Amino acid sequence: MRIDIISAVPELMQSAFSHSIMKRAIAAGLAEVNLINLRDYASGKQKQIDDYAFGGGAGMVLLIEPIAKCIEHLKSQR
C-alpha cells in the first residue's frame, strides 16, 4: 500500500511513521509512506504556498497552483 502525504512541513510527520505499527508495516514492505513537501512545487524565490486570507481573520489560504502541480506529478507516477 502506498500512502502519499502532502504537507507544508513534512519533517513534523516523520516521527508518526517511525514508531509502532506503521514502523513495522514499512519494515515488512506492507506499506510505503511518501512525505511530499508542497514547497517543492511552488514557484517564486521564496517558494510561497499561501496567500492572504480574503476578508481578514486568522488562518492560512493555500494557493491552488502548487497543489495542482503536486497532484499531477503524483498521478504521473501511478
N, CA, C and O atoms as a Tinker XYZ file with bonds, in Angstrom:
   312  protein
     1  N      0.839000   -1.157000    0.000000    73     2
     2  CA     0.000000    0.000000    0.000000    64     1     3
     3  C      0.898000    1.239000    0.000000    63     2     4     5
     4  O      1.845000    1.345000    0.780000    81     3
     5  N      0.575000    2.162000   -0.890000    73     3     6
     6  CA     1.351000    3.395000   -0.981000    64     5     7
     7  C      0.525000    4.541000   -0.404000    63     6     8     9
     8  O     -0.630000    4.739000   -0.778000    81     7
     9  N      1.131000    5.284000    0.506000    73     7    10
    10  CA     0.466000    6.428000    1.125000    64     9    11
    11  C      1.282000    7.669000    0.794000    63    10    12    13
    12  O      2.457000    7.758000    1.150000    81    11
    13  N      0.659000    8.625000    0.111000    73    11    14
    14  CA     1.298000    9.901000   -0.210000    64    13    15
    15  C      0.691000   10.979000    0.668000    63    14    16    17
    16  O     -0.527000   11.157000    0.693000    81    15
    17  N      1.539000   11.697000    1.387000    73    15    18
    18  CA     1.077000   12.772000    2.258000    64    17    19
    19  C      1.732000   14.068000    1.805000    63    18    20    21
    20  O      2.957000   14.187000    1.792000    81    19
    21  N      0.903000   15.033000    1.436000    73    19    22
    22  CA     1.375000   16.344000    1.012000    64    21    23
    23  C      1.305000   17.260000    2.220000    63    22    24    25
    24  O      0.263000   17.378000    2.864000    81    23
    25  N      2.422000   17.907000    2.522000    73    23    26
    26  CA     2.479000   18.751000    3.715000    64    25    27
    27  C      3.366000   19.961000    3.475000    63    26    28    29
    28  O      4.312000   19.907000    2.689000    81    27
    29  N      3.052000   21.045000    4.158000    73    27    30
    30  CA     3.908000   22.233000    4.125000    64    29    31
    31  C      5.139000   22.021000    5.004000    63    30    32    33
    32  O      6.174000   22.652000    4.794000    81    31
    33  N      5.022000   21.131000    5.988000    73    31    34
    34  CA     6.125000   20.843000    6.904000    64    33    35
    35  C      6.220000   19.319000    7.085000    63    34    36    37
    36  O      5.818000   18.796000    8.124000    81    35
    37  N      6.748000   18.610000    6.085000    73    35    38
    38  CA     6.776000   17.141000    6.168000    64    37    39
    39  C      7.675000   16.599000    7.273000    63    38    40    41
    40  O      7.505000   15.457000    7.702000    81    39
    41  N      8.612000   17.386000    7.732000    73    39    42
    42  CA     9.516000   16.921000    8.797000    64    41    43
    43  C      8.745000   16.609000   10.078000    63    42    44    45
    44  O      9.148000   15.740000   10.850000    81    43
    45  N      7.643000   17.313000   10.301000    73    43    46
    46  CA     6.853000   17.069000   11.510000    64    45    47
    47  C      6.105000   15.742000   11.450000    63    46    48    49
    48  O      5.732000   15.194000   12.488000    81    47
    49  N      5.885000   15.227000   10.257000    73    47    50
    50  CA     5.134000   13.993000   10.090000    64    49    51
    51  C      6.010000   12.746000   10.220000    63    50    52    53
    52  O      5.490000   11.652000   10.442000    81    51
    53  N      7.316000   12.891000   10.088000    73    51    54
    54  CA     8.209000   11.733000   10.070000    64    53    55
    55  C      8.123000   10.903000   11.340000    63    54    56    57
    56  O      8.170000    9.675000   11.277000    81    55
    57  N      7.999000   11.544000   12.481000    73    55    58
    58  CA     8.005000   10.790000   13.731000    64    57    59
    59  C      6.789000    9.881000   13.861000    63    58    60    61
    60  O      6.864000    8.839000   14.512000    81    59
    61  N      5.685000   10.257000   13.258000    73    59    62
    62  CA     4.479000    9.423000   13.351000    64    61    63
    63  C      4.649000    8.087000   12.628000    63    62    64    65
    64  O      3.986000    7.107000   12.968000    81    63
    65  N      5.529000    8.046000   11.638000    73    63    66
    66  CA     5.709000    6.826000   10.854000    64    65    67
    67  C      6.985000    6.075000   11.216000    63    66    68    69
    68  O      7.344000    5.109000   10.543000    81    67
    69  N      7.661000    6.497000   12.253000    73    67    70
    70  CA     8.887000    5.812000   12.649000    64    69    71
    71  C      8.726000    5.063000   13.973000    63    70    72    73
    72  O      9.710000    4.724000   14.629000    81    71
    73  N      7.486000    4.814000   14.352000    73    71    74
    74  CA     7.202000    4.102000   15.602000    64    73    75
    75  C      6.026000    3.153000   15.414000    63    74    76    77
    76  O      5.237000    3.299000   14.481000    81    75
    77  N      5.924000    2.202000   16.293000    73    75    78
    78  CA     4.779000    1.342000   16.459000    64    77    79
    79  C      4.379000    0.573000   15.204000    63    78    80    81
    80  O      5.234000    0.056000   14.485000    81    79
    81  N      3.080000    0.500000   14.947000    73    79    82
    82  CA     2.535000   -0.343000   13.889000    64    81    83
    83  C      3.001000    0.108000   12.509000    63    82    84    85
    84  O      3.348000   -0.724000   11.670000    81    83
    85  N      3.013000    1.402000   12.270000    73    83    86
    86  CA     3.432000    1.902000   10.964000    64    85    87
    87  C      4.894000    1.573000   10.690000    63    86    88    89
    88  O      5.250000    1.249000    9.557000    81    87
    89  N      5.730000    1.649000   11.691000    73    87    90
    90  CA     7.143000    1.307000   11.505000    64    89    91
    91  C      7.283000   -0.157000   11.101000    63    90    92    93
    92  O      8.069000   -0.484000   10.212000    81    91
    93  N      6.531000   -1.032000   11.745000    73    91    94
    94  CA     6.595000   -2.465000   11.418000    64    93    95
    95  C      6.039000   -2.741000   10.027000    63    94    96    97
    96  O      6.577000   -3.580000    9.304000    81    95
    97  N      4.976000   -2.051000    9.647000    73    95    98
    98  CA     4.392000   -2.253000    8.320000    64    97    99
    99  C      5.350000   -1.800000    7.228000    63    98   100   101
   100  O      5.460000   -2.453000    6.190000    81    99
   101  N      6.040000   -0.697000    7.449000    73    99   102
   102  CA     7.011000   -0.196000    6.474000    64   101   103
   103  C      8.198000   -1.151000    6.379000    63   102   104   105
   104  O      8.671000   -1.456000    5.285000    81   103
   105  N      8.670000   -1.616000    7.522000    73   103   106
   106  CA     9.806000   -2.541000    7.537000    64   105   107
   107  C      9.471000   -3.869000    6.853000    63   106   108   109
   108  O     10.339000   -4.487000    6.236000    81   107
   109  N      8.225000   -4.301000    6.962000    73   107   110
   110  CA     7.806000   -5.563000    6.346000    64   109   111
   111  C      7.459000   -5.401000    4.874000    63   110   112   113
   112  O      7.181000   -6.382000    4.184000    81   111
   113  N      7.473000   -4.178000    4.401000    73   111   114
   114  CA     7.157000   -3.938000    2.995000    64   113   115
   115  C      5.668000   -3.910000    2.700000    63   114   116   117
   116  O      5.268000   -3.955000    1.537000    81   115
   117  N      4.851000   -3.837000    3.724000    73   115   118
   118  CA     3.399000   -3.798000    3.536000    64   117   119
   119  C      2.893000   -2.396000    3.235000    63   118   120   121
   120  O      1.823000   -2.231000    2.649000    81   119
   121  N      3.654000   -1.393000    3.630000    73   119   122
   122  CA     3.245000   -0.003000    3.414000    64   121   123
   123  C      4.446000    0.814000    2.970000    63   122   124   125
   124  O      5.582000    0.557000    3.371000    81   123
   125  N      4.173000    1.784000    2.149000    73   123   126
   126  CA     5.193000    2.738000    1.707000    64   125   127
   127  C      4.615000    4.134000    1.939000    63   126   128   129
   128  O      3.559000    4.468000    1.402000    81   127
   129  N      5.300000    4.940000    2.731000    73   127   130
   130  CA     4.823000    6.283000    3.050000    64   129   131
   131  C      5.749000    7.301000    2.404000    63   130   132   133
   132  O      6.955000    7.312000    2.653000    81   131
   133  N      5.167000    8.158000    1.568000    73   131   134
   134  CA     5.913000    9.226000    0.909000    64   133   135
   135  C      5.453000   10.558000    1.457000    63   134   136   137
   136  O      4.294000   10.943000    1.299000    81   135
   137  N      6.366000   11.256000    2.101000    73   135   138
   138  CA     6.073000   12.593000    2.604000    64   137   139
   139  C      6.541000   13.597000    1.562000    63   138   140   141
   140  O      7.728000   13.659000    1.240000    81   139
   141  N      5.612000   14.380000    1.038000    73   139   142
   142  CA     5.903000   15.299000   -0.046000    64   141   143
   143  C      5.853000   16.717000    0.472000    63   142   144   145
   144  O      4.879000   17.132000    1.100000    81   143
   145  N      6.921000   17.461000    0.203000    73   143   146
   146  CA     6.991000   18.865000    0.597000    64   145   147
   147  C      6.281000   19.703000   -0.464000    63   146   148   149
   148  O      6.710000   19.736000   -1.617000    81   147
   149  N      5.207000   20.374000   -0.086000    73   147   150
   150  CA     4.425000   21.175000   -1.017000    64   149   151
   151  C      5.254000   22.312000   -1.608000    63   150   152   153
   152  O      5.007000   22.738000   -2.737000    81   151
   153  N      6.224000   22.801000   -0.861000    73   151   154
   154  CA     7.064000   23.902000   -1.347000    64   153   155
   155  C      7.930000   23.500000   -2.549000    63   154   156   157
   156  O      8.399000   24.366000   -3.287000    81   155
   157  N      8.139000   22.216000   -2.746000    73   155   158
   158  CA     8.891000   21.756000   -3.913000    64   157   159
   159  C      8.155000   22.051000   -5.213000    63   158   160   161
   160  O      8.771000   22.067000   -6.279000    81   159
   161  N      6.867000   22.282000   -5.143000    73   159   162
   162  CA     6.053000   22.534000   -6.332000    64   161   163
   163  C      5.631000   24.001000   -6.448000    63   162   164   165
   164  O      4.876000   24.361000   -7.351000    81   163
   165  N      6.113000   24.837000   -5.545000    73   163   166
   166  CA     5.785000   26.258000   -5.578000    64   165   167
   167  C      6.765000   26.993000   -6.480000    63   166   168   169
   168  O      7.885000   26.539000   -6.714000    81   167
   169  N      6.321000   28.124000   -6.972000    73   167   170
   170  CA     7.198000   28.934000   -7.810000    64   169   171
   171  C      7.606000   30.180000   -7.033000    63   170   172   173
   172  O      7.074000   30.465000   -5.960000    81   171
   173  N      8.538000   30.897000   -7.582000    73   171   174
   174  CA     8.997000   32.120000   -6.930000    64   173   175
   175  C     10.229000   31.893000   -6.087000    63   174   176   177
   176  O     10.624000   30.765000   -5.795000    81   175
   177  N     10.811000   32.995000   -5.715000    73   175   178
   178  CA    12.066000   32.965000   -4.970000    64   177   179
   179  C     11.897000   32.320000   -3.586000    63   178   180   181
   180  O     12.765000   31.577000   -3.129000    81   179
   181  N     10.777000   32.613000   -2.931000    73   179   182
   182  CA    10.577000   32.126000   -1.568000    64   181   183
   183  C      9.716000   30.866000   -1.483000    63   182   184   185
   184  O      9.376000   30.418000   -0.388000    81   183
   185  N      9.361000   30.292000   -2.641000    73   183   186
   186  CA     8.551000   29.068000   -2.675000    64   185   187
   187  C      7.266000   29.227000   -1.860000    63   186   188   189
   188  O      6.938000   28.385000   -1.024000    81   187
   189  N      6.552000   30.311000   -2.117000    73   187   190
   190  CA     5.347000   30.648000   -1.367000    64   189   191
   191  C      4.208000   29.707000   -1.740000    63   190   192   193
   192  O      3.949000   29.475000   -2.921000    81   191
   193  N      3.526000   29.166000   -0.727000    73   191   194
   194  CA     2.402000   28.268000   -0.961000    64   193   195
   195  C      1.091000   28.847000   -0.429000    63   194   196   197
   196  O      0.028000   28.263000   -0.643000    81   195
   197  N      1.155000   29.979000    0.256000    73   195   198
   198  CA    -0.054000   30.557000    0.825000    64   197   199
   199  C     -0.288000   31.970000    0.305000    63   198   200   201
   200  O      0.607000   32.607000   -0.251000    81   199
   201  N     -1.507000   32.436000    0.498000    73   199   202
   202  CA    -1.904000   33.760000    0.062000    64   201   203
   203  C     -2.621000   34.427000    1.232000    63   202   204   205
   204  O     -2.875000   33.798000    2.259000    81   203
   205  N     -2.938000   35.691000    1.066000    73   203   206
   206  CA    -3.631000   36.424000    2.113000    64   205   207
   207  C     -5.066000   35.925000    2.234000    63   206   208   209
   208  O     -5.712000   35.587000    1.242000    81   207
   209  N     -5.547000   35.887000    3.474000    73   207   210
   210  CA    -6.931000   35.480000    3.710000    64   209   211
   211  C     -7.867000   36.580000    3.238000    63   210   212   213
   212  O     -7.680000   37.749000    3.576000    81   211
   213  N     -8.853000   36.215000    2.475000    73   211   214
   214  CA    -9.818000   37.186000    1.982000    64   213   215
   215  C    -10.798000   37.519000    3.097000    63   214   216   217
   216  O    -11.349000   36.625000    3.739000    81   215
   217  N    -11.009000   38.794000    3.319000    73   215   218
   218  CA   -11.923000   39.211000    4.366000    64   217   219
   219  C    -11.277000   39.296000    5.732000    63   218   220   221
   220  O    -11.964000   39.524000    6.727000    81   219
   221  N     -9.974000   39.118000    5.796000    73   219   222
   222  CA    -9.277000   39.220000    7.082000    64   221   223
   223  C     -9.466000   37.973000    7.930000    63   222   224   225
   224  O    -10.001000   36.962000    7.475000    81   223
   225  N     -9.026000   38.067000    9.140000    73   223   226
   226  CA    -9.150000   36.947000   10.060000    64   225   227
   227  C     -7.908000   36.072000   10.050000    63   226   228   229
   228  O     -7.022000   36.217000    9.208000    81   227
   229  N     -7.872000   35.180000   10.994000    73   227   230
   230  CA    -6.727000   34.290000   11.134000    64   229   231
   231  C     -6.855000   33.103000   10.187000    63   230   232   233
   232  O     -7.948000   32.795000    9.710000    81   231
   233  N     -5.752000   32.451000    9.922000    73   231   234
   234  CA    -5.761000   31.252000    9.102000    64   233   235
   235  C     -4.844000   31.370000    7.914000    63   234   236   237
   236  O     -4.206000   32.399000    7.693000    81   235
   237  N     -4.792000   30.305000    7.160000    73   235   238
   238  CA    -3.917000   30.237000    6.006000    64   237   239
   239  C     -4.736000   29.804000    4.801000    63   238   240   241
   240  O     -5.501000   28.843000    4.881000    81   239
   241  N     -4.582000   30.500000    3.696000    73   239   242
   242  CA    -5.240000   30.145000    2.448000    64   241   243
   243  C     -4.160000   29.624000    1.508000    63   242   244   245
   244  O     -3.259000   30.365000    1.115000    81   243
   245  N     -4.255000   28.353000    1.151000    73   243   246
   246  CA    -3.257000   27.757000    0.270000    64   245   247
   247  C     -3.538000   28.123000   -1.179000    63   246   248   249
   248  O     -4.691000   28.212000   -1.601000    81   247
   249  N     -2.467000   28.333000   -1.930000    73   247   250
   250  CA    -2.582000   28.558000   -3.365000    64   249   251
   251  C     -2.883000   27.231000   -4.045000    63   250   252   253
   252  O     -2.381000   26.188000   -3.625000    81   251
   253  N     -3.692000   27.263000   -5.082000    73   251   254
   254  CA    -4.067000   26.028000   -5.766000    64   253   255
   255  C     -2.968000   25.541000   -6.705000    63   254   256   257
   256  O     -2.871000   24.338000   -6.951000    81   255
   257  N     -2.147000   26.427000   -7.231000    73   255   258
   258  CA    -1.142000   26.037000   -8.223000    64   257   259
   259  C     -0.166000   24.987000   -7.704000    63   258   260   261
   260  O      0.040000   23.978000   -8.378000    81   259
   261  N      0.448000   25.182000   -6.524000    73   259   262
   262  CA     1.375000   24.142000   -6.038000    64   261   263
   263  C      0.673000   22.805000   -5.769000    63   262   264   265
   264  O      1.252000   21.742000   -5.994000    81   263
   265  N     -0.555000   22.862000   -5.295000    73   263   266
   266  CA    -1.297000   21.630000   -5.014000    64   265   267
   267  C     -1.590000   20.892000   -6.317000    63   266   268   269
   268  O     -1.418000   19.676000   -6.402000    81   267
   269  N     -2.031000   21.630000   -7.325000    73   267   270
   270  CA    -2.343000   21.011000   -8.619000    64   269   271
   271  C     -1.101000   20.402000   -9.258000    63   270   272   273
   272  O     -1.161000   19.298000   -9.800000    81   271
   273  N      0.027000   21.112000   -9.200000    73   271   274
   274  CA     1.276000   20.579000   -9.753000    64   273   275
   275  C      1.687000   19.295000   -9.045000    63   274   276   277
   276  O      2.116000   18.335000   -9.685000    81   275
   277  N      1.556000   19.281000   -7.719000    73   275   278
   278  CA     1.936000   18.113000   -6.930000    64   277   279
   279  C      1.039000   16.926000   -7.263000    63   278   280   281
   280  O      1.534000   15.814000   -7.448000    81   279
   281  N     -0.247000   17.141000   -7.342000    73   279   282
   282  CA    -1.171000   16.049000   -7.642000    64   281   283
   283  C     -0.932000   15.502000   -9.047000    63   282   284   285
   284  O     -0.971000   14.289000   -9.253000    81   283
   285  N     -0.688000   16.377000  -10.004000    73   283   286
   286  CA    -0.395000   15.921000  -11.365000    64   285   287
   287  C      0.881000   15.080000  -11.405000    63   286   288   289
   288  O      0.949000   14.076000  -12.114000    81   287
   289  N      1.889000   15.497000  -10.638000    73   287   290
   290  CA     3.132000   14.727000  -10.569000    64   289   291
   291  C      2.875000   13.346000   -9.957000    63   290   292   293
   292  O      3.395000   12.342000  -10.445000    81   291
   293  N      2.078000   13.300000   -8.893000    73   291   294
   294  CA     1.773000   12.008000   -8.256000    64   293   295
   295  C      0.963000   11.109000   -9.183000    63   294   296   297
   296  O      1.177000    9.897000   -9.212000    81   295
   297  N      0.039000   11.688000   -9.936000    73   295   298
   298  CA    -0.739000   10.895000  -10.887000    64   297   299
   299  C      0.163000   10.301000  -11.973000    63   298   300   301
   300  O     -0.054000    9.173000  -12.415000    81   299
   301  N      1.163000   11.054000  -12.395000    73   299   302
   302  CA     2.051000   10.551000  -13.440000    64   301   303
   303  C      2.925000    9.387000  -12.948000    63   302   304   305
   304  O      3.429000    8.614000  -13.763000    81   303
   305  N      3.108000    9.256000  -11.654000    73   303   306
   306  CA     3.893000    8.156000  -11.092000    64   305   307
   307  C      3.103000    6.865000  -10.984000    63   306   308   309
   308  O      3.694000    5.802000  -10.795000    81   307
   309  N      1.810000    6.927000  -11.097000    73   307   310
   310  CA     0.944000    5.746000  -10.909000    64   309   311
   311  C      0.686000    5.037000  -12.196000    63   310   312
   312  O     -0.020000    4.029000  -12.215000    81   311
